[in-house]
Tab-separated table of C-alpha atoms and ligand atoms in Angstrom:
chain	number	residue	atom	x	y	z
A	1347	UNK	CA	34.179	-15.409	3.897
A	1348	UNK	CA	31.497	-13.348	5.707
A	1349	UNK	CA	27.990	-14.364	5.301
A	1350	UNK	CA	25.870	-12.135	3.264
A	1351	UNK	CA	23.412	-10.136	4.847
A	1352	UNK	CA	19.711	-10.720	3.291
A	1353	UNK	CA	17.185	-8.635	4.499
A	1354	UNK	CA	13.582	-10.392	5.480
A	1355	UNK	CA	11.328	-9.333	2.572
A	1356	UNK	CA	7.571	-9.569	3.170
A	1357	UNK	CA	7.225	-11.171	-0.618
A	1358	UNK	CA	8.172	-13.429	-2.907
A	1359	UNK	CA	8.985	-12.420	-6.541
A	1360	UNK	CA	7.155	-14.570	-8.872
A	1361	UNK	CA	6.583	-13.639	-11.802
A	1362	UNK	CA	3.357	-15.722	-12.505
A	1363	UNK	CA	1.332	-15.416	-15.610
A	1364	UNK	CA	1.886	-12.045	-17.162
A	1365	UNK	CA	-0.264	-11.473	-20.058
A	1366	UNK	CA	0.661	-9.863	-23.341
A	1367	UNK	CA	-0.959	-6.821	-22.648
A	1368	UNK	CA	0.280	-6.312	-19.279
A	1369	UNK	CA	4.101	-7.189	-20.421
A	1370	UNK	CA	3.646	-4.299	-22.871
A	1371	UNK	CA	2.370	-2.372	-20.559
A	1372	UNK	CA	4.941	-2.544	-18.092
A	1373	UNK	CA	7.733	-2.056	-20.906
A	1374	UNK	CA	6.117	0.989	-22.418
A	1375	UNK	CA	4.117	2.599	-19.792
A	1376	UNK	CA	6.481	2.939	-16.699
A	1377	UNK	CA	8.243	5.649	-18.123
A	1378	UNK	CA	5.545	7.780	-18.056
A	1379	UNK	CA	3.608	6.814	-14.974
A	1380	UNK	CA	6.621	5.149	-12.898
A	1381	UNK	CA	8.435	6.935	-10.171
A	1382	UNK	CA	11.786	7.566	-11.883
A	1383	UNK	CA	15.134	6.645	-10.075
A	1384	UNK	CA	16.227	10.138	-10.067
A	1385	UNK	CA	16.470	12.181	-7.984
A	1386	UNK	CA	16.718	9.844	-5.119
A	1387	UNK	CA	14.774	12.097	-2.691
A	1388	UNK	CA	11.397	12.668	-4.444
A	1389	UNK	CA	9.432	16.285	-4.805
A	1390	UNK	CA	5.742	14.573	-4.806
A	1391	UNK	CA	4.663	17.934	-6.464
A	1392	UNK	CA	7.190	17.463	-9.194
A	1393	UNK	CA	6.377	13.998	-9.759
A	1394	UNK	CA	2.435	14.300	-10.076
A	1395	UNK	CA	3.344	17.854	-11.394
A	1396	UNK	CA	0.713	19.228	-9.125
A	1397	UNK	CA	0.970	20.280	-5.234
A	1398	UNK	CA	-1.975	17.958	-4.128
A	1399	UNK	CA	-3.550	15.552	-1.476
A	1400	UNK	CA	-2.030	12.220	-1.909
A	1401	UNK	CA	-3.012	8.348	-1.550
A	1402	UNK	CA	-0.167	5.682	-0.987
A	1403	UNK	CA	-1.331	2.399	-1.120
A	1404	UNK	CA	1.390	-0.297	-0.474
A	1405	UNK	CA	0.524	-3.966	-2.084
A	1406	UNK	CA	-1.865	-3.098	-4.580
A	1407	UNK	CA	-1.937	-6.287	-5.758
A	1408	UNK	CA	-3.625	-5.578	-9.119
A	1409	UNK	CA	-4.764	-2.288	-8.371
A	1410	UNK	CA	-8.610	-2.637	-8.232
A	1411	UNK	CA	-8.489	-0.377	-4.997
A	1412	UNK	CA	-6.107	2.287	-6.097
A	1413	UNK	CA	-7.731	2.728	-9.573
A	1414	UNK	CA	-11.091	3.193	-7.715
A	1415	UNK	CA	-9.962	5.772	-5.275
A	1416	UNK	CA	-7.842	8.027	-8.311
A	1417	UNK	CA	-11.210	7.414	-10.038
A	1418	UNK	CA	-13.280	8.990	-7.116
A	1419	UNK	CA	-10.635	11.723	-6.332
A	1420	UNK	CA	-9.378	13.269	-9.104
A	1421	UNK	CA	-8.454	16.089	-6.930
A	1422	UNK	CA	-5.718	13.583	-5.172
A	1423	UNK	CA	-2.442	12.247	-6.294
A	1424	UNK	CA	-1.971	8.362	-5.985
A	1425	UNK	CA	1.082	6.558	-5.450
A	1426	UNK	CA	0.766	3.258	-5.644
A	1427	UNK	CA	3.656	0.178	-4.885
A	1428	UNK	CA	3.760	-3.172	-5.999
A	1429	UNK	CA	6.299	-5.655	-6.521
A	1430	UNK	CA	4.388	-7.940	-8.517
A	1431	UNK	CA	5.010	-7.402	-12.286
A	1432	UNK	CA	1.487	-8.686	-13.882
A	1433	UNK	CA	-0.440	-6.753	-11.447
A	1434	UNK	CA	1.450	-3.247	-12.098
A	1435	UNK	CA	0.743	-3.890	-15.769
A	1436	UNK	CA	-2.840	-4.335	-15.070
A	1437	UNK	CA	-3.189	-1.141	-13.154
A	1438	UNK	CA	-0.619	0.652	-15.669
A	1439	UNK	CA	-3.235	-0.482	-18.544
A	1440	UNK	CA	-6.018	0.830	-16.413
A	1441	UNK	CA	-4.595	4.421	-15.626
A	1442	UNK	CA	-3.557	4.483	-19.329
A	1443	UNK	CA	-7.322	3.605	-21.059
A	1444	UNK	CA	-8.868	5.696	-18.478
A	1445	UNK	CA	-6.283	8.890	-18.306
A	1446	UNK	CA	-6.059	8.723	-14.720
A	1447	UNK	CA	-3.077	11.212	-15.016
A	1448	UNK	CA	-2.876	11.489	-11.117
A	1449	UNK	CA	-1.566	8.306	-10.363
A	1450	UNK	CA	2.467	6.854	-10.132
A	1451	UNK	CA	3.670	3.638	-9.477
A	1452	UNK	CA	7.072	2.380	-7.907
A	1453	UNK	CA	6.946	-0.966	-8.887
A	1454	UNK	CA	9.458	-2.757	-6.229
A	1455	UNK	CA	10.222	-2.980	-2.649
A	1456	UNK	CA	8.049	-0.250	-0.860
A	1457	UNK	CA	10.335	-0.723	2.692
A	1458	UNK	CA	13.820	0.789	1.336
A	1459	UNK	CA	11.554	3.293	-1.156
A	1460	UNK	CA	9.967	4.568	2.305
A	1461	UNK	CA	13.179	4.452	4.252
A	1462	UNK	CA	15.169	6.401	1.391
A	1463	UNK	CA	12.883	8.432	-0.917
A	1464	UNK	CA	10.057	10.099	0.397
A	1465	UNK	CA	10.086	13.208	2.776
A	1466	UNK	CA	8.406	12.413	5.835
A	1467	UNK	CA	5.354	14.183	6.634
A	1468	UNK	CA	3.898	14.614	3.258
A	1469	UNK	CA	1.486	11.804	2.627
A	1470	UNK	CA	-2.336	12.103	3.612
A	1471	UNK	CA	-3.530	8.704	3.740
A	1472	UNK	CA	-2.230	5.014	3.413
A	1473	UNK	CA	-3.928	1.930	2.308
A	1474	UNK	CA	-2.437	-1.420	3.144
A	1475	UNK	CA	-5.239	-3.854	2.307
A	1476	UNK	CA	-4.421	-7.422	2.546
A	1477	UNK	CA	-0.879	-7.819	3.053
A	1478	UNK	CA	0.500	-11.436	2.457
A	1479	UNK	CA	-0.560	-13.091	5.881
A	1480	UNK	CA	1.895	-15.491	5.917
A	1481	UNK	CA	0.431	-17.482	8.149
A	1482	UNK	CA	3.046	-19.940	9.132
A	1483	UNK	CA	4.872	-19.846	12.159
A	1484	UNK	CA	7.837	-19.790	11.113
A	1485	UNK	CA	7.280	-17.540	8.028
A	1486	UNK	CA	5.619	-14.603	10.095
A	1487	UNK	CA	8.825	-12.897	10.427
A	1488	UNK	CA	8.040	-11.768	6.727
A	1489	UNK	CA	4.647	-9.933	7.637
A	1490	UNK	CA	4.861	-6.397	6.691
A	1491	UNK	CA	2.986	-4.875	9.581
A	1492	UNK	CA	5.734	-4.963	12.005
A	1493	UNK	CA	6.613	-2.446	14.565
A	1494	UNK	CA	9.644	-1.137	12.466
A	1495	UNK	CA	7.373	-0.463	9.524
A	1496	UNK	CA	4.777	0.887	11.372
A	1497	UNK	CA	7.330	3.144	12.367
A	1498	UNK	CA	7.861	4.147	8.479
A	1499	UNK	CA	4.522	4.362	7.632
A	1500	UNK	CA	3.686	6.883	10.505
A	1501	UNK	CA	6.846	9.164	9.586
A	1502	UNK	CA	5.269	9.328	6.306
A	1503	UNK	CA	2.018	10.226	7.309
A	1504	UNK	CA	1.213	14.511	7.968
A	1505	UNK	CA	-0.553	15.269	11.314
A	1506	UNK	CA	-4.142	13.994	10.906
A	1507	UNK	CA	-3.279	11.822	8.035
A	1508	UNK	CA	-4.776	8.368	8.138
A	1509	UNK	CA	-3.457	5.106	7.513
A	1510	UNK	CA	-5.875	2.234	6.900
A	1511	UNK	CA	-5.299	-1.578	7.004
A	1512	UNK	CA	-7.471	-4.816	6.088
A	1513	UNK	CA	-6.845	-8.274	6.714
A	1514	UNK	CA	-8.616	-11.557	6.343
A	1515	UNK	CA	-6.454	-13.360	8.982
A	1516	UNK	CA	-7.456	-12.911	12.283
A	1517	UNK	CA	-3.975	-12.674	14.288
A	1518	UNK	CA	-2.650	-10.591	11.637
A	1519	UNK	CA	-5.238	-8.374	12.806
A	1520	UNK	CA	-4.417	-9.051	16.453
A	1521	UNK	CA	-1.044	-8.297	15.293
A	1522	UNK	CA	-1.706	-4.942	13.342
A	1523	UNK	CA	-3.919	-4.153	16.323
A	1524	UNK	CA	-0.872	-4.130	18.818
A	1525	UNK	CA	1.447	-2.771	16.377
A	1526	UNK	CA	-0.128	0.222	15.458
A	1527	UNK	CA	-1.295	0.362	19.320
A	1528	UNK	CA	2.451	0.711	19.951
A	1529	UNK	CA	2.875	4.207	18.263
A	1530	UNK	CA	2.087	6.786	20.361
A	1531	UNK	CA	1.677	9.197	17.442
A	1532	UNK	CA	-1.457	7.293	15.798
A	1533	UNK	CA	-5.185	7.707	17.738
A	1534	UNK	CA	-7.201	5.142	16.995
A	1535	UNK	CA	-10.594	5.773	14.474
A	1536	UNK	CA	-12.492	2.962	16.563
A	1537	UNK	CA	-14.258	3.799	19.540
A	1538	UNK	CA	-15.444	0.414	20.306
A	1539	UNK	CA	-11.896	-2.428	19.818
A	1540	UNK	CA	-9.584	-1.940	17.587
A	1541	UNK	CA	-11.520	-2.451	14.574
A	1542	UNK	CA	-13.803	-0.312	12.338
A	1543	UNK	CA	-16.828	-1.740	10.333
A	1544	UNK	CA	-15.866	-2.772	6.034
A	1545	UNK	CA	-16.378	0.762	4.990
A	1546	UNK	CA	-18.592	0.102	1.916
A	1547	UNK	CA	-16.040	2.669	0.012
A	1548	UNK	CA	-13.489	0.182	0.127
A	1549	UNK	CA	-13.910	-1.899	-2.972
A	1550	UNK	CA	-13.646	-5.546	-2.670
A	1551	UNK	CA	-9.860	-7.009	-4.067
A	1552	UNK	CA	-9.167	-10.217	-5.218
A	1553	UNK	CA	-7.773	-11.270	-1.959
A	1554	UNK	CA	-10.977	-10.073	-0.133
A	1555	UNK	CA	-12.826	-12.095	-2.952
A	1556	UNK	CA	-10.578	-15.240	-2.067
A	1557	UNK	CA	-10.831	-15.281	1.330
A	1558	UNK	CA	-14.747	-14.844	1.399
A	1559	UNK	CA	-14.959	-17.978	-0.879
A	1560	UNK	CA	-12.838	-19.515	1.899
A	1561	UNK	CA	-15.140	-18.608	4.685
A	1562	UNK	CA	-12.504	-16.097	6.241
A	1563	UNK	CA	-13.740	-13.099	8.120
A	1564	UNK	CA	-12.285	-9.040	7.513
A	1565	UNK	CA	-10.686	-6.763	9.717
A	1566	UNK	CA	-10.451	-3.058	8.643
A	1567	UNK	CA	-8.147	-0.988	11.092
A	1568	UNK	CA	-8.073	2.648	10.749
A	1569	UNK	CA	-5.680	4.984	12.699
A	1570	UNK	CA	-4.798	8.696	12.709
A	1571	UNK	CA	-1.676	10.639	13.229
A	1572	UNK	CA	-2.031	13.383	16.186
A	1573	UNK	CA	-2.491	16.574	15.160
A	1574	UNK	CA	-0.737	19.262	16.575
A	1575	UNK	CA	-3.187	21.361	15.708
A	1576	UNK	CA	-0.242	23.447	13.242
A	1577	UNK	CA	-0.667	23.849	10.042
A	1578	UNK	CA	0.026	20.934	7.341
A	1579	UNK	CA	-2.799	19.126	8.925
A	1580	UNK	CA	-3.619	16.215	6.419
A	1581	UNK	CA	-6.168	16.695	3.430
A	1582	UNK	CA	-10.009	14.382	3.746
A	1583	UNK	CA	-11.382	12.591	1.042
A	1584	UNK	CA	-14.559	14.262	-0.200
A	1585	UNK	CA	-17.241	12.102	1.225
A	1586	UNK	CA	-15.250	10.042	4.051
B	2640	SAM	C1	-2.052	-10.676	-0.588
B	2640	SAM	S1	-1.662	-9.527	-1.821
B	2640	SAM	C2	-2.988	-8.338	-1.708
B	2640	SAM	C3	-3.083	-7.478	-2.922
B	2640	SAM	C4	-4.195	-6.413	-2.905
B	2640	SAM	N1	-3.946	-5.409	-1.896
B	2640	SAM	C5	-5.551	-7.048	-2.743
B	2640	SAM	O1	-6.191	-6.809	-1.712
B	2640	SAM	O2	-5.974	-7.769	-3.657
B	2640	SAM	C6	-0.300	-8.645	-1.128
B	2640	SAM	C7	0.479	-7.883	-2.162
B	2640	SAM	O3	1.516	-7.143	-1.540
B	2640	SAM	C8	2.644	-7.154	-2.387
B	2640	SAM	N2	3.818	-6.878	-1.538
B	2640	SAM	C9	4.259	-7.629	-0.503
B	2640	SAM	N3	5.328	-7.071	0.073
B	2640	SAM	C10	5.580	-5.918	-0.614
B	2640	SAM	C11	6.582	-4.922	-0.513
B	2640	SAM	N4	7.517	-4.972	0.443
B	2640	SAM	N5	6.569	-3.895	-1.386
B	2640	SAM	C12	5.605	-3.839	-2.349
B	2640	SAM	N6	4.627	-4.756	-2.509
B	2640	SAM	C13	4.612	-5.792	-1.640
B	2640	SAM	C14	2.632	-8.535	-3.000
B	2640	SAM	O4	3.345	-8.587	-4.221
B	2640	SAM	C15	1.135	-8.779	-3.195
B	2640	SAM	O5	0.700	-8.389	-4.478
């Protein structure tokens, strides 16, 4: 028999403690702010139902980040993924109580959803803020900033669109450093290393939290795609 061919995910799917709230939630709320499974190519007009900057933030963890920014920008659409079922509930409760109408979640893999279902070219910024480290050797193979996902989340980006990544392990920075170094399409923010200062609009996650109770450092990375100076050029957040 032929072996079966498993991709290398960049997560594990626990499902952890999911509380009551969060299971109903996720049962009655993804139908109305999920992306739905048809069509397979998505119309990000159609799905926000409104033509519109938009926010994709991969890994939202609980969505502390995501519900901040769609709280600061109502004039932007926010797509957020997640594979972790108690933390989509916890932002699905959020965007429900506070009628953040702007904001859609996919709540699975966000490599094969980039690969497959959105158009290139139509997203204005990207947050990636602590991605699982996994720091073991042999285990780093599961990172998610690698060059071939670099390569999606550039194709997804418009010309001057910016993507922006945060770490608390320092060769995952290293290693986001020379990964996004390695597309020629995205200029560097940072005029001094590869890094940018915290901005202070970022808000602190739980995994930022963590890792300062561990004594780790932070590593913000900020990139932008080359304009051609045509028109589509990407859309700035009031105030950045
Ligand atoms: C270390 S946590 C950080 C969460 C959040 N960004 C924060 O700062 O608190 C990384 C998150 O990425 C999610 N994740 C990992 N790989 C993913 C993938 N391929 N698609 C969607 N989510 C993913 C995990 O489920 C986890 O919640």
């Amino acid at each position: 028999m032929q072996p079966i061919h498993r991709p290398v995910r960049s997560f594990v799917r626990r499902q952890g403690r999911i509380t009551p709230a969060q299971e109903r939630a996720f049962a009655n709320l993804m139908d109305r702010h999920g992306v739905p499974a048809e069509p397979e190519q998505i119309d990000l007009a159609e799905l926000f139902g409104r033509a519109a900057p938009t926010l994709l933030e991969i890994g939202f963890g609980t969505g502390e980040a995501l519900a901040e920014f769609a709280r600061a920008h109502p004039d932007w659409n926010a797509l957020g993924i997640e594979v972790h079922q108690p933390g989509v509930g916890r932002l699905l409760n959020a965007i429900d109580q506070e009628a953040l109408a702007h904001v859609r979640v996919h709540a699975d893999d966000a490599v094969p959803f980039l690969a497959t279902r959105l158009r290139p070219g139509q997203i204005d910024r990207i947050h990636v803020f602590f991605p699982d480290p996994w720091p073991k050797k042999r285990h780093q193979k599961r990172r998610l900033i690698q060059p071939a996902f670099a390569a999606l989340l550039t194709r997804q980006l418009r010309p001057g669109g910016v993507l922006h990544l945060a770490t608390d392990w320092e060769d995952y920075a290293l290693q986001m450093a020379d990964v996004l170094a390695g597309r020629p399409e995205l200029i560097n923010t940072s005029s001094d290393g590869p890094y940018i200062p915290r901005p202070p609009e970022r808000p602190l996650t739980r995994f930022e939290q963590r890792g300062r109770r561990l004594g780790h450092g932070v590593w913000d990375l900020c990139c932008r795609r080359a304009t051609d100076g045509g028109e589509g050029a990407a859309h700035e957040p009031a105030g950045d």
